[in-house]
Amino acid sequence: MSHKLFMTMLKENQKSISGFAFGTVLYMWMVIWIYPSLAKSSGMNEMLQSMPDNFLRAFGLENGIQKLSDYLAAEFYGLLFLIILSIYCVMAGTQLVARLVDRGSMAYLLSTPTSRVKIAITQLSVLIFGLLVIVLFATAGGVLGTLWISGSAELDMSLFIQMNLVGFLLFFVISAYSFLFSCLFNDEKTATSVSAVVTIVFFALHLVGRLSPDVDWLLNLTIFSAFDPQEISNGTADILIPSLGLLGAGIILYVLSIIVFRKKDLPL
């Protein structure tokens, strides 16, 4: 990895990373801020019970909301977290290679003594570092927000950390295939579109697969099934196998990205 290039690219992407990191924390604090008023209302779970079973199953609310971690798992990690991190992975993964190629900036990098392999490793390191920063902010924001806004330590720290760890590994894979598409296509719009479509299809399969037992086989076709924040919050999830699977898939995709970038004919 080229340290100089890493620092340069990190400086160029720091505003984006900071924006996503602080935005994630603010959204989480908003969710935590709403929770105390809902918890005092006896009608929250009654309202949930009146909703269709398919809806509750899709968002993991079959057992209602008993504690803050259940609420965060459903309202934040079940939707907002997925949207925010998906946008980051698709945008950053595309910008770090395809945008440079599309705008001709990659020619300057290739004219330096730095090898293509080093360039690819450096770019993907920036992508992973940004993802790690956002997830760490989410983890710290959840803990601090609970103590500050809710006024009590209602989070099970071990389970909350597990939720963020598996979430990071999920987006480790999404960032990896976004980076792969960025290396495959020279056009930024094409790379972005393909990455976004794949992510949306995965999420749609996950959502539809949870609507009914009749179509739960769809869950086998999406990586989002490896991340179940509700089960993790309840302490019923075995995260070891899904975590190893996500880690392995992400590493393979990143290695493929490096190979593709090294062998690809790039416009100069």
CSV table of C-alpha atoms in Angstrom, one decimal:
chain,number,residue,atom,x,y,z
A,1,MET,CA,0.0,0.0,0.0
A,2,SER,CA,1.2,3.5,-0.8
A,3,HIS,CA,1.0,5.6,2.4
A,4,LYS,CA,1.2,8.9,0.5
A,5,LEU,CA,-1.6,7.9,-1.8
A,6,PHE,CA,-3.7,6.7,1.1
A,7,MET,CA,-3.4,10.0,2.9
A,8,THR,CA,-4.2,11.9,-0.3
A,9,MET,CA,-7.3,9.9,-1.0
A,10,LEU,CA,-8.4,9.9,2.6
A,11,LYS,CA,-8.1,13.7,2.6
A,12,GLU,CA,-10.2,13.9,-0.6
A,13,ASN,CA,-12.9,11.6,1.0
A,14,GLN,CA,-12.8,12.9,4.5
A,15,LYS,CA,-15.9,15.1,4.1
A,16,SER,CA,-17.9,12.2,2.7
A,17,ILE,CA,-16.8,9.9,5.5
A,18,SER,CA,-17.4,12.5,8.2
A,19,GLY,CA,-20.8,13.3,6.7
A,20,PHE,CA,-21.9,9.7,6.8
A,21,ALA,CA,-20.4,9.1,10.2
A,22,PHE,CA,-22.1,12.1,11.9
A,23,GLY,CA,-25.3,11.5,10.0
A,24,THR,CA,-25.4,8.0,11.3
A,25,VAL,CA,-25.0,9.2,14.8
A,26,LEU,CA,-27.6,11.9,14.5
A,27,TYR,CA,-30.2,9.5,13.0
A,28,MET,CA,-29.5,7.0,15.8
A,29,TRP,CA,-29.9,9.7,18.5
A,30,MET,CA,-33.2,10.8,16.9
A,31,VAL,CA,-34.4,7.2,17.2
A,32,ILE,CA,-33.2,6.9,20.8
A,33,TRP,CA,-34.8,10.3,21.7
A,34,ILE,CA,-38.2,9.0,20.5
A,35,TYR,CA,-38.0,5.8,22.5
A,36,PRO,CA,-38.7,7.0,26.1
A,37,SER,CA,-42.0,8.5,25.1
A,38,LEU,CA,-43.0,5.3,23.2
A,39,ALA,CA,-41.8,3.1,26.1
A,40,LYS,CA,-44.1,5.0,28.5
A,41,SER,CA,-47.1,4.4,26.2
A,42,SER,CA,-48.8,1.1,26.8
A,43,GLY,CA,-50.3,1.2,23.4
A,44,MET,CA,-47.1,0.7,21.4
A,45,ASN,CA,-47.1,-3.1,21.5
A,46,GLU,CA,-50.9,-3.1,21.1
A,47,MET,CA,-50.5,-1.1,17.9
A,48,LEU,CA,-47.9,-3.5,16.7
A,49,GLN,CA,-50.2,-6.4,17.4
A,50,SER,CA,-52.9,-4.8,15.3
A,51,MET,CA,-50.6,-4.8,12.3
A,52,PRO,CA,-50.5,-7.6,9.7
A,53,ASP,CA,-48.3,-10.6,10.6
A,54,ASN,CA,-46.5,-10.3,7.3
A,55,PHE,CA,-45.4,-6.7,8.1
A,56,LEU,CA,-44.2,-7.7,11.5
A,57,ARG,CA,-42.3,-10.6,10.2
A,58,ALA,CA,-40.6,-8.5,7.5
A,59,PHE,CA,-39.2,-6.1,10.1
A,60,GLY,CA,-38.6,-8.7,12.9
A,61,LEU,CA,-41.3,-7.3,15.2
A,62,GLU,CA,-43.2,-10.5,15.9
A,63,ASN,CA,-42.4,-10.3,19.6
A,64,GLY,CA,-43.0,-6.6,19.9
A,65,ILE,CA,-40.6,-4.1,21.5
A,66,GLN,CA,-39.6,-5.0,25.0
A,67,LYS,CA,-36.4,-2.9,25.4
A,68,LEU,CA,-34.4,-0.2,23.7
A,69,SER,CA,-32.2,-2.6,21.9
A,70,ASP,CA,-35.3,-4.2,20.3
A,71,TYR,CA,-36.3,-0.7,19.1
A,72,LEU,CA,-32.9,0.1,17.8
A,73,ALA,CA,-32.7,-3.2,16.0
A,74,ALA,CA,-36.0,-2.7,14.3
A,75,GLU,CA,-36.1,1.1,13.7
A,76,PHE,CA,-32.4,1.8,13.1
A,77,TYR,CA,-30.4,-1.3,12.2
A,78,GLY,CA,-33.3,-2.9,10.4
A,79,LEU,CA,-33.7,0.0,7.9
A,80,LEU,CA,-31.8,3.3,8.4
A,81,PHE,CA,-28.4,1.7,9.0
A,82,LEU,CA,-28.8,-0.4,5.9
A,83,ILE,CA,-29.7,2.5,3.7
A,84,ILE,CA,-26.9,4.8,5.0
A,85,LEU,CA,-24.2,2.2,4.7
A,86,SER,CA,-25.4,1.0,1.3
A,87,ILE,CA,-25.3,4.5,-0.1
A,88,TYR,CA,-21.8,5.0,1.3
A,89,CYS,CA,-20.4,1.7,0.0
A,90,VAL,CA,-21.9,2.2,-3.5
A,91,MET,CA,-20.8,5.8,-3.8
A,92,ALA,CA,-17.3,5.4,-2.3
A,93,GLY,CA,-16.6,2.1,-3.9
A,94,THR,CA,-17.3,3.6,-7.3
A,95,GLN,CA,-15.5,6.9,-6.8
A,96,LEU,CA,-12.2,5.4,-5.7
A,97,VAL,CA,-11.5,3.7,-9.1
A,98,ALA,CA,-14.2,4.2,-11.8
A,99,ARG,CA,-14.5,8.0,-11.2
A,100,LEU,CA,-10.7,8.4,-11.5
A,101,VAL,CA,-10.7,6.3,-14.7
A,102,ASP,CA,-13.7,8.1,-16.1
A,103,ARG,CA,-12.2,11.6,-15.5
A,104,GLY,CA,-8.7,10.7,-16.6
A,105,SER,CA,-7.1,11.1,-13.2
A,106,MET,CA,-6.1,7.4,-13.1
A,107,ALA,CA,-3.6,8.1,-15.9
A,108,TYR,CA,-1.6,10.3,-13.5
A,109,LEU,CA,-1.5,7.6,-10.8
A,110,LEU,CA,-0.4,5.0,-13.4
A,111,SER,CA,2.4,7.3,-14.6
A,112,THR,CA,4.0,7.1,-11.1
A,113,PRO,CA,6.3,4.3,-9.9
A,114,THR,CA,3.5,2.9,-7.8
A,115,SER,CA,2.3,-0.5,-9.2
A,116,ARG,CA,-1.3,-1.2,-10.0
A,117,VAL,CA,-1.6,-3.7,-7.2
A,118,LYS,CA,-0.4,-1.0,-4.7
A,119,ILE,CA,-2.9,1.5,-6.1
A,120,ALA,CA,-5.8,-1.0,-5.9
A,121,ILE,CA,-4.9,-2.0,-2.3
A,122,THR,CA,-4.6,1.6,-1.3
A,123,GLN,CA,-7.9,2.6,-2.8
A,124,LEU,CA,-9.7,-0.3,-1.2
A,125,SER,CA,-8.0,0.5,2.2
A,126,VAL,CA,-9.5,3.9,2.0
A,127,LEU,CA,-12.9,2.4,1.4
A,128,ILE,CA,-12.7,-0.1,4.3
A,129,PHE,CA,-11.3,2.6,6.6
A,130,GLY,CA,-14.2,4.9,5.9
A,131,LEU,CA,-16.7,2.0,6.5
A,132,LEU,CA,-14.9,1.2,9.8
A,133,VAL,CA,-15.1,4.8,10.9
A,134,ILE,CA,-18.8,5.0,10.3
A,135,VAL,CA,-19.6,1.8,12.1
A,136,LEU,CA,-17.4,2.8,15.1
A,137,PHE,CA,-19.3,6.1,15.2
A,138,ALA,CA,-22.6,4.2,15.2
A,139,THR,CA,-21.3,1.9,18.0
A,140,ALA,CA,-20.1,4.8,20.2
A,141,GLY,CA,-23.1,6.9,19.3
A,142,GLY,CA,-25.5,4.2,20.4
A,143,VAL,CA,-23.8,3.8,23.8
A,144,LEU,CA,-23.4,7.5,24.5
A,145,GLY,CA,-26.9,8.3,23.2
A,146,THR,CA,-28.4,5.7,25.5
A,147,LEU,CA,-26.7,7.2,28.5
A,148,TRP,CA,-27.3,10.8,27.5
A,149,ILE,CA,-30.8,10.7,26.1
A,150,SER,CA,-32.4,7.7,27.6
A,151,GLY,CA,-30.7,8.3,30.9
A,152,SER,CA,-29.9,4.7,31.7
A,153,ALA,CA,-27.7,1.8,30.5
A,154,GLU,CA,-30.4,-0.2,28.7
A,155,LEU,CA,-28.1,-1.6,26.1
A,156,ASP,CA,-26.5,-5.0,26.4
A,157,MET,CA,-23.0,-4.0,25.4
A,158,SER,CA,-22.0,-7.4,24.2
A,159,LEU,CA,-25.0,-7.9,22.0
A,160,PHE,CA,-24.8,-4.3,20.7
A,161,ILE,CA,-21.2,-4.7,19.7
A,162,GLN,CA,-22.1,-8.0,18.0
A,163,MET,CA,-24.8,-6.2,16.0
A,164,ASN,CA,-22.4,-3.6,14.8
A,165,LEU,CA,-19.7,-6.2,14.0
A,166,VAL,CA,-22.0,-8.2,11.8
A,167,GLY,CA,-23.3,-5.0,10.3
A,168,PHE,CA,-19.7,-4.0,9.4
A,169,LEU,CA,-19.0,-7.4,7.8
A,170,LEU,CA,-22.2,-7.2,5.8
A,171,PHE,CA,-21.1,-3.9,4.3
A,172,PHE,CA,-17.6,-5.2,4.0
A,173,VAL,CA,-19.1,-7.5,1.3
A,174,ILE,CA,-21.2,-4.8,-0.3
A,175,SER,CA,-18.2,-2.4,-0.4
A,176,ALA,CA,-16.2,-5.3,-2.0
A,177,TYR,CA,-18.5,-6.0,-4.9
A,178,SER,CA,-19.0,-2.2,-5.4
A,179,PHE,CA,-15.2,-1.9,-5.6
A,180,LEU,CA,-15.1,-4.9,-8.0
A,181,PHE,CA,-17.7,-3.2,-10.3
A,182,SER,CA,-15.6,0.0,-10.1
A,183,CYS,CA,-12.6,-2.0,-11.3
A,184,LEU,CA,-14.6,-3.7,-14.1
A,185,PHE,CA,-16.2,-0.6,-15.6
A,186,ASN,CA,-14.5,2.5,-16.9
A,187,ASP,CA,-17.7,4.5,-16.7
A,188,GLU,CA,-18.6,5.9,-13.3
A,189,LYS,CA,-22.4,5.9,-14.0
A,190,THR,CA,-22.3,2.3,-15.1
A,191,ALA,CA,-20.4,1.1,-12.1
A,192,THR,CA,-22.6,3.0,-9.7
A,193,SER,CA,-25.8,1.8,-11.4
A,194,VAL,CA,-24.7,-1.9,-11.3
A,195,SER,CA,-23.6,-1.7,-7.7
A,196,ALA,CA,-26.9,0.1,-6.7
A,197,VAL,CA,-29.1,-2.4,-8.6
A,198,VAL,CA,-27.4,-5.4,-7.1
A,199,THR,CA,-27.7,-4.0,-3.6
A,200,ILE,CA,-31.4,-3.1,-4.1
A,201,VAL,CA,-32.2,-6.5,-5.5
A,202,PHE,CA,-30.5,-8.2,-2.5
A,203,PHE,CA,-32.5,-6.0,-0.1
A,204,ALA,CA,-35.7,-6.6,-1.9
A,205,LEU,CA,-35.2,-10.4,-1.8
A,206,HIS,CA,-34.5,-10.1,1.9
A,207,LEU,CA,-37.7,-8.1,2.5
A,208,VAL,CA,-40.0,-10.2,0.4
A,209,GLY,CA,-38.5,-13.4,1.8
A,210,ARG,CA,-39.4,-12.4,5.3
A,211,LEU,CA,-43.0,-11.5,4.4
A,212,SER,CA,-44.2,-15.1,4.2
A,213,PRO,CA,-42.9,-18.6,4.9
A,214,ASP,CA,-44.0,-19.5,1.4
A,215,VAL,CA,-41.2,-17.4,-0.1
A,216,ASP,CA,-38.6,-17.7,2.7
A,217,TRP,CA,-36.4,-19.6,0.2
A,218,LEU,CA,-35.6,-16.1,-1.2
A,219,LEU,CA,-33.6,-15.5,1.9
A,220,ASN,CA,-31.0,-17.9,0.6
A,221,LEU,CA,-30.3,-15.6,-2.4
A,222,THR,CA,-29.4,-12.5,-0.4
A,223,ILE,CA,-26.5,-11.5,1.8
A,224,PHE,CA,-28.8,-9.4,3.9
A,225,SER,CA,-30.0,-12.6,5.5
A,226,ALA,CA,-26.7,-12.9,7.3
A,227,PHE,CA,-27.5,-9.8,9.3
A,228,ASP,CA,-30.5,-10.2,11.6
A,229,PRO,CA,-30.4,-7.3,14.2
A,230,GLN,CA,-33.5,-8.5,16.0
A,231,GLU,CA,-32.1,-12.0,16.7
A,232,ILE,CA,-28.8,-10.5,17.8
A,233,SER,CA,-30.7,-8.1,20.1
A,234,ASN,CA,-32.6,-11.0,21.6
A,235,GLY,CA,-29.4,-13.0,22.1
A,236,THR,CA,-30.7,-15.9,19.9
A,237,ALA,CA,-28.4,-15.4,16.9
A,238,ASP,CA,-25.3,-17.5,16.3
A,239,ILE,CA,-23.1,-14.9,14.5
A,240,LEU,CA,-19.9,-17.0,14.1
A,241,ILE,CA,-20.8,-18.8,10.8
A,242,PRO,CA,-22.5,-15.7,9.2
A,243,SER,CA,-19.5,-13.6,10.2
A,244,LEU,CA,-16.9,-16.0,8.8
A,245,GLY,CA,-19.0,-16.3,5.6
A,246,LEU,CA,-19.2,-12.5,5.1
A,247,LEU,CA,-15.5,-12.0,5.9
A,248,GLY,CA,-14.5,-14.7,3.5
A,249,ALA,CA,-16.8,-13.4,0.7
A,250,GLY,CA,-15.5,-9.9,1.1
A,251,ILE,CA,-11.8,-11.0,1.0
A,252,ILE,CA,-12.5,-13.0,-2.2
A,253,LEU,CA,-14.2,-10.1,-3.9
A,254,TYR,CA,-11.5,-7.7,-3.0
A,255,VAL,CA,-8.8,-10.1,-4.3
A,256,LEU,CA,-10.8,-10.4,-7.5
A,257,SER,CA,-10.9,-6.6,-7.7
A,258,ILE,CA,-7.1,-6.4,-7.5
A,259,ILE,CA,-6.7,-9.1,-10.1
A,260,VAL,CA,-9.1,-7.3,-12.5
A,261,PHE,CA,-7.5,-3.9,-12.0
A,262,ARG,CA,-4.0,-5.3,-12.5
A,263,LYS,CA,-4.9,-7.1,-15.8
A,264,LYS,CA,-7.3,-4.5,-17.2
A,265,ASP,CA,-6.6,-2.3,-20.2
A,266,LEU,CA,-7.3,1.2,-18.9
A,267,PRO,CA,-7.8,4.3,-21.1
A,268,LEU,CA,-4.8,6.7,-20.7
